[in-house]
JSON list of C-alpha atoms and ligand atoms in Angstrom, two decimals:
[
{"chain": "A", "resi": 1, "resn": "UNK", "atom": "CA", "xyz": [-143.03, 143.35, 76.00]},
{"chain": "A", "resi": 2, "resn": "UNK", "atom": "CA", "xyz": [-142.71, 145.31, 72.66]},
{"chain": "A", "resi": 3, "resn": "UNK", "atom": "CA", "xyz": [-142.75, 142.25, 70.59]},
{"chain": "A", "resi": 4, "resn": "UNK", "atom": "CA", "xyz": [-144.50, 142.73, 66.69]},
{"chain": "A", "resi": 5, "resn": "UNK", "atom": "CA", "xyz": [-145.67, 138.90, 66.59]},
{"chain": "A", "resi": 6, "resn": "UNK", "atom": "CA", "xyz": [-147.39, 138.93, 69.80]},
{"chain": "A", "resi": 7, "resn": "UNK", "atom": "CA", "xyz": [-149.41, 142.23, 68.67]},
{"chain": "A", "resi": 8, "resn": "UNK", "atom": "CA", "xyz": [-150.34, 140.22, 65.94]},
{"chain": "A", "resi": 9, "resn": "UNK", "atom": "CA", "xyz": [-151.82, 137.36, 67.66]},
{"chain": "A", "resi": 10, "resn": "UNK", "atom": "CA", "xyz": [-153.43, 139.48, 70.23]},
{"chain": "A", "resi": 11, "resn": "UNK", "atom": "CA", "xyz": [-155.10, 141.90, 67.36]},
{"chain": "A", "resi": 12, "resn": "UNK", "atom": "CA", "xyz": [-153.27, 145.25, 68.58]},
{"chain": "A", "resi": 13, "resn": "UNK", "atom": "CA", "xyz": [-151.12, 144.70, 64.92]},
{"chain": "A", "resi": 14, "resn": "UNK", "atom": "CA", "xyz": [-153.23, 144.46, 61.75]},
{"chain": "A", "resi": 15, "resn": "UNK", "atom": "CA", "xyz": [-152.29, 141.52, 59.79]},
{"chain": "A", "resi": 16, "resn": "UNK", "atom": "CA", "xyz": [-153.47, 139.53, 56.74]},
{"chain": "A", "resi": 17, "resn": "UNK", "atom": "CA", "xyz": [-154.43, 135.87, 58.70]},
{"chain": "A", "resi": 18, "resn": "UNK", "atom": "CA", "xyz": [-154.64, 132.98, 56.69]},
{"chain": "A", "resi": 19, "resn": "UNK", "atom": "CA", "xyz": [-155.13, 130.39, 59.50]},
{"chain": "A", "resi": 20, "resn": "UNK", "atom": "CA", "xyz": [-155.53, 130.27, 63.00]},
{"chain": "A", "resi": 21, "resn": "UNK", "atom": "CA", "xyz": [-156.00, 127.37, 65.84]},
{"chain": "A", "resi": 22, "resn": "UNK", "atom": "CA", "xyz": [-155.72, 127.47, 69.88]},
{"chain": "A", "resi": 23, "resn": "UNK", "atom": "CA", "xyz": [-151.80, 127.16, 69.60]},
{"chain": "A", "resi": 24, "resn": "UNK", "atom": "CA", "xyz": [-150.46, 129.44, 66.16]},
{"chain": "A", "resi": 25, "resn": "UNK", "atom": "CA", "xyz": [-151.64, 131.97, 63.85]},
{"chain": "A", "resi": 26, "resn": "UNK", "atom": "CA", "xyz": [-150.24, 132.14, 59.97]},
{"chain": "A", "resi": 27, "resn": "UNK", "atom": "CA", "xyz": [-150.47, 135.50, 57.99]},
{"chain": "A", "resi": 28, "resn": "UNK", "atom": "CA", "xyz": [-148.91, 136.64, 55.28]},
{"chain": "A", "resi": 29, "resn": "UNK", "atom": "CA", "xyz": [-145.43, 138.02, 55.13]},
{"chain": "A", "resi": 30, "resn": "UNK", "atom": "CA", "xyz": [-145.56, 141.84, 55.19]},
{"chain": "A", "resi": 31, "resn": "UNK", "atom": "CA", "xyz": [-142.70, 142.10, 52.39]},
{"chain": "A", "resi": 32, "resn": "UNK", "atom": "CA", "xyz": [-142.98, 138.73, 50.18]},
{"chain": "A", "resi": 33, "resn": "UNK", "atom": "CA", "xyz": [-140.00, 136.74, 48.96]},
{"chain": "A", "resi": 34, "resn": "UNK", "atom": "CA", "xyz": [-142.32, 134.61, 46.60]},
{"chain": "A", "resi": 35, "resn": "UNK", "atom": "CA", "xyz": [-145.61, 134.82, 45.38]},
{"chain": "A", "resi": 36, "resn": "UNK", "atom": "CA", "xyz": [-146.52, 132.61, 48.29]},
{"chain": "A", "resi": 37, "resn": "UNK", "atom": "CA", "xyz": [-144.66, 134.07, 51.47]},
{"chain": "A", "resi": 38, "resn": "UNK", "atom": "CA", "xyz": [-146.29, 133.44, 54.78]},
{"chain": "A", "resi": 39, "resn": "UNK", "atom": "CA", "xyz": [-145.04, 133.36, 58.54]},
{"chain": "A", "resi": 40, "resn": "UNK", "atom": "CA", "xyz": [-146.51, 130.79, 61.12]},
{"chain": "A", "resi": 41, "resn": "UNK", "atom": "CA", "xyz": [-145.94, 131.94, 64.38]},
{"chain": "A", "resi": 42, "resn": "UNK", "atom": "CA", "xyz": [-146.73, 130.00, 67.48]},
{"chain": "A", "resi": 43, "resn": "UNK", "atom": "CA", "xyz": [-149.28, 132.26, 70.00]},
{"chain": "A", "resi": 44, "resn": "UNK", "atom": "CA", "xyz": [-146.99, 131.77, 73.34]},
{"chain": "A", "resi": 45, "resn": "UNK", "atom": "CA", "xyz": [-144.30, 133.97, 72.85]},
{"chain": "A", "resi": 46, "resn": "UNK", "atom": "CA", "xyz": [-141.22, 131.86, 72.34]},
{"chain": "A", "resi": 47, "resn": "UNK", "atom": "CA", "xyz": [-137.71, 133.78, 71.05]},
{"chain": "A", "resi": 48, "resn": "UNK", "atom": "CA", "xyz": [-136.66, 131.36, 68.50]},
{"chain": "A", "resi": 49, "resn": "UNK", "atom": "CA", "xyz": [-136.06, 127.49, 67.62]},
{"chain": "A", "resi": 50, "resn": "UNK", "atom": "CA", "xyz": [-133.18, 128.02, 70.22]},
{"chain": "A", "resi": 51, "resn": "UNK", "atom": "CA", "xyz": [-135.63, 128.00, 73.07]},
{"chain": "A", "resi": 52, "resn": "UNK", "atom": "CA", "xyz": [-137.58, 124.96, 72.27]},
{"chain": "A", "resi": 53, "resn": "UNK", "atom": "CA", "xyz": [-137.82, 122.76, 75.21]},
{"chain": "A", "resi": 54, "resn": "UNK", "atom": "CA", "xyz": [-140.38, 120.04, 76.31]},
{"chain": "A", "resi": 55, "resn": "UNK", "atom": "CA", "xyz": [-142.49, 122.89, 78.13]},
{"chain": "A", "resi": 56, "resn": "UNK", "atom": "CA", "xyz": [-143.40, 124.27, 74.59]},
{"chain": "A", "resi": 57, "resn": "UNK", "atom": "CA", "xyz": [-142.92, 120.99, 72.73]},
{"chain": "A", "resi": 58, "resn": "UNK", "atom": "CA", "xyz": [-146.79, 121.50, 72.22]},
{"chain": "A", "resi": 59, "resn": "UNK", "atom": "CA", "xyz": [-146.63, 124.97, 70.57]},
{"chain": "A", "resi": 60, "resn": "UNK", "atom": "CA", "xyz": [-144.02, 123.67, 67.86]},
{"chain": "A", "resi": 61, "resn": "UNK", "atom": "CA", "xyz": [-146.24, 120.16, 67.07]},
{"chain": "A", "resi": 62, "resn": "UNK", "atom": "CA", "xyz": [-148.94, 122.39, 66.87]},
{"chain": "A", "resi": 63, "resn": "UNK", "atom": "CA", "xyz": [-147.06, 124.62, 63.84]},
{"chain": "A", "resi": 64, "resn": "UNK", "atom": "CA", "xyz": [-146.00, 121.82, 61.82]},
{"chain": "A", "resi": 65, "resn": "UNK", "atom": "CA", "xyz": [-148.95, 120.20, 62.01]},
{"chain": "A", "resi": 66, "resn": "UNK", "atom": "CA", "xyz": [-150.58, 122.79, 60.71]},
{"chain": "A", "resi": 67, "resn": "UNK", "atom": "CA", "xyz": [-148.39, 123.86, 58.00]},
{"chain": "A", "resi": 68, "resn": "UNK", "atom": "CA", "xyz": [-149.38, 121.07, 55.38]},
{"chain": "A", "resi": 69, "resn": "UNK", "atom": "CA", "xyz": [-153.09, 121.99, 55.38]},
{"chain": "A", "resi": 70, "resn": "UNK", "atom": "CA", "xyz": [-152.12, 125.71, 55.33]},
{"chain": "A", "resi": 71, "resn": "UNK", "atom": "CA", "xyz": [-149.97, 125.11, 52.39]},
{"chain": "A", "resi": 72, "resn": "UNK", "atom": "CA", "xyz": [-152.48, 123.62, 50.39]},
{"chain": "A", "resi": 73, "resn": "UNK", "atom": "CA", "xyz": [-155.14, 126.09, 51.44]},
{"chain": "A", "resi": 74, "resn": "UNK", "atom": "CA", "xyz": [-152.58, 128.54, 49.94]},
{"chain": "A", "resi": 75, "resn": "UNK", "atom": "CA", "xyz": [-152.03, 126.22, 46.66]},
{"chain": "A", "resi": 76, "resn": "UNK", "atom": "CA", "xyz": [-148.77, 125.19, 46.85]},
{"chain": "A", "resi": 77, "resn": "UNK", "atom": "CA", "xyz": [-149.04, 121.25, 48.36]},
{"chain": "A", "resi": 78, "resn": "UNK", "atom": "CA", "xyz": [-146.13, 119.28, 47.64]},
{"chain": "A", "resi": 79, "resn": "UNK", "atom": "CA", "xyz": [-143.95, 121.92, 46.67]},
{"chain": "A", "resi": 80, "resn": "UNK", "atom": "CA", "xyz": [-142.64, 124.94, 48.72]},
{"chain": "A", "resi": 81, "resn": "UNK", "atom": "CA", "xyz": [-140.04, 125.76, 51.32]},
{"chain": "A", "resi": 82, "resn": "UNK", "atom": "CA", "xyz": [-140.28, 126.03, 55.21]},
{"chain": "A", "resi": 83, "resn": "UNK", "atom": "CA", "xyz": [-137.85, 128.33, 56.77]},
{"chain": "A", "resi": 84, "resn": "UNK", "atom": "CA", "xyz": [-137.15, 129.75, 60.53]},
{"chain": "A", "resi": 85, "resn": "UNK", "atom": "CA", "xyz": [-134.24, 131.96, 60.98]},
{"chain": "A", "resi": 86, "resn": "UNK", "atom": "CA", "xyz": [-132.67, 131.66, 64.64]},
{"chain": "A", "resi": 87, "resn": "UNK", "atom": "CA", "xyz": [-130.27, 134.78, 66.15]},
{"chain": "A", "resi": 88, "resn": "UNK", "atom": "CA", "xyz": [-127.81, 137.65, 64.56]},
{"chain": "A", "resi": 89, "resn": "UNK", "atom": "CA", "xyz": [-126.06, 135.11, 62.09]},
{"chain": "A", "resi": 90, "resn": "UNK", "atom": "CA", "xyz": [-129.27, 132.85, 61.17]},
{"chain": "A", "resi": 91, "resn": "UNK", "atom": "CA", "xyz": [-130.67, 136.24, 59.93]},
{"chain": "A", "resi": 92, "resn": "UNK", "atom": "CA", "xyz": [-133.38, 136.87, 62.43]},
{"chain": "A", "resi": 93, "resn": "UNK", "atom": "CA", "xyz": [-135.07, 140.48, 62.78]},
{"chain": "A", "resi": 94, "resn": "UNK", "atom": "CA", "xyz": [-138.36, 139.77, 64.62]},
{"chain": "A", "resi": 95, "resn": "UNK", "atom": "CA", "xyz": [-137.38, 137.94, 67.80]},
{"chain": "A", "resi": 96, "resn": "UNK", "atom": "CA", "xyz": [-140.65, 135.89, 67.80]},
{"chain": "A", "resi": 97, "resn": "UNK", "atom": "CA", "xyz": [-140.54, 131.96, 66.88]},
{"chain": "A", "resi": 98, "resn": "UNK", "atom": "CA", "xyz": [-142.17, 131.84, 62.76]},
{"chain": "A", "resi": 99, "resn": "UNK", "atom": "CA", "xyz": [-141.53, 129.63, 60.21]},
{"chain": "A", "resi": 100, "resn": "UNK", "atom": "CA", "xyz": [-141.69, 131.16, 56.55]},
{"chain": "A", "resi": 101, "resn": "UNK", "atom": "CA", "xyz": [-143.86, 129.43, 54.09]},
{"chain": "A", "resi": 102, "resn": "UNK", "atom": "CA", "xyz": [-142.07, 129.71, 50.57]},
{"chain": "A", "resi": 103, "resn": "UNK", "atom": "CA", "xyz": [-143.49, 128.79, 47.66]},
{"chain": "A", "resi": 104, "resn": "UNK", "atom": "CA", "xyz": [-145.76, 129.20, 44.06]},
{"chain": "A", "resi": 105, "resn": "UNK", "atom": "CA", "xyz": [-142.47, 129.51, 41.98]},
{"chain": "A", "resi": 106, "resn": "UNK", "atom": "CA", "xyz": [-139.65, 127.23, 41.24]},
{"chain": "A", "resi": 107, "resn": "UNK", "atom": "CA", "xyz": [-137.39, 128.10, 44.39]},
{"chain": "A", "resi": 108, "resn": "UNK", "atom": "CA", "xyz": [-133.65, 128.13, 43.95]},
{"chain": "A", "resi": 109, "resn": "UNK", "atom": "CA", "xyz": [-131.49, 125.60, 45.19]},
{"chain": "A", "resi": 110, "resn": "UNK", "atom": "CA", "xyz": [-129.36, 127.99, 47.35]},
{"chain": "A", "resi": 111, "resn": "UNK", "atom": "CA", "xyz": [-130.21, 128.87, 50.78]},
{"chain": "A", "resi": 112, "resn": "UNK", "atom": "CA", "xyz": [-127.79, 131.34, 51.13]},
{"chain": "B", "resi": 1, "resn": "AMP", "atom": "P1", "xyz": [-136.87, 136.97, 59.92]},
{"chain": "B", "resi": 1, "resn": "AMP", "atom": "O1", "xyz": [-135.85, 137.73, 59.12]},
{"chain": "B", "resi": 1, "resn": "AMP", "atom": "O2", "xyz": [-136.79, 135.49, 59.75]},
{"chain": "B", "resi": 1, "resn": "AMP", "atom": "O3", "xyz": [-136.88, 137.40, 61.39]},
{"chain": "B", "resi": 1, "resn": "AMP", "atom": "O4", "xyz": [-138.27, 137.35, 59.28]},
{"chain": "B", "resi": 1, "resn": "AMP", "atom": "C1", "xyz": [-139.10, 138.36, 59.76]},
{"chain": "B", "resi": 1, "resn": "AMP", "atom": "C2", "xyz": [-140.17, 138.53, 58.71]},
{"chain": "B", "resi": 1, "resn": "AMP", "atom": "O5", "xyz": [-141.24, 139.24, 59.29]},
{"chain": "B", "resi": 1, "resn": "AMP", "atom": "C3", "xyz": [-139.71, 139.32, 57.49]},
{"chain": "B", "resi": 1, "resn": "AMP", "atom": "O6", "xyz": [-139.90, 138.52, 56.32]},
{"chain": "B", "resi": 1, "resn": "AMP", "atom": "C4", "xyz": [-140.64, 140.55, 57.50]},
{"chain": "B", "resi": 1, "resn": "AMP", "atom": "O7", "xyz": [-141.03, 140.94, 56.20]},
{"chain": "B", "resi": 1, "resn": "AMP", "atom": "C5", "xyz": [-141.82, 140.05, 58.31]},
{"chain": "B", "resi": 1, "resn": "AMP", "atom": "N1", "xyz": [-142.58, 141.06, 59.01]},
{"chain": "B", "resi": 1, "resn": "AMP", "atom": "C6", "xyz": [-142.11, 142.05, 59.82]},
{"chain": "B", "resi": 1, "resn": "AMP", "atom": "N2", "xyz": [-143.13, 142.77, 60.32]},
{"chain": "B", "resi": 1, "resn": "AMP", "atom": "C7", "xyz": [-144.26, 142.22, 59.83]},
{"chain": "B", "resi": 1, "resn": "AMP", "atom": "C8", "xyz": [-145.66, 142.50, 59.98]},
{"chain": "B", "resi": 1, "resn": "AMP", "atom": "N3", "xyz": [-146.10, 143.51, 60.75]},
{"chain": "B", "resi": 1, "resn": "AMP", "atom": "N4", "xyz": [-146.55, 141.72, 59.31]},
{"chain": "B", "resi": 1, "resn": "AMP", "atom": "C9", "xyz": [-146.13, 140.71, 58.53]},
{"chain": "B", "resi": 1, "resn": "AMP", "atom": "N5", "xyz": [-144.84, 140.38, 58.36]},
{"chain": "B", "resi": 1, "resn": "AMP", "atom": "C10", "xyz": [-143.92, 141.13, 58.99]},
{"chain": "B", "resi": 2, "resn": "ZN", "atom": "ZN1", "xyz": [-143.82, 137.77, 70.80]}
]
């Protein structure tokens, strides 16, 4: 499968990692939105929030789990914005399961 995320996880893609466990991998955004812009991405390859199911119920526990303590590595505890885009109208390009990690600026209030 051509998929950039699991080239990432597996090494084959360079990437900037800022945290890694048996179940996900954070790095950081290759185009930032903020000054604090990173992806969380879970190491099984999983298409989207869309194909969540009880099999992989582990992969997303792992991710949030994770995400406080990789937010305040990255300085931002207690205020910054978790995002995952699902399919053509949710905005998603890379068809890989990540949640962006927003933050070290006051973000708007808009989400769209
Ligand atoms: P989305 O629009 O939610 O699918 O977000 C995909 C994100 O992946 C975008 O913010 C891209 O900048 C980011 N991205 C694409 N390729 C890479 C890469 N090789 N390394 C890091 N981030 C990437
Ligand atoms: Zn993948």
């Amino acid at each position: 499968m051509d998929c950039i995320f699991c080239g990432i996880v597996s090494g084959s893609i360079p990437s900037s990692k800022v945290y890694e466990d048996e179940l996900c991998v954070a790095f950081r955004d290759l185009n930032p939105q903020a000054p604090v812009h990173v992806l969380v991405v879970p190491k099984k390859h999983i298409a989207s929030l869309d194909e969540v199911s009880a099999e992989n119920a582990a992969d997303i526990a792992a991710i949030l789990t994770a995400i406080p303590g990789i937010a305040s590595s990255l300085g931002v505890a207690g205020g910054y914005r978790v995002i995952t885009n699902i399919g053509e109208n949710g905005g998603q390009t890379v068809k890989h399961l990540h949640f962006h990690i927003l933050g070290g600026v006051k973000l708007s209030e808009r989400l769209n």
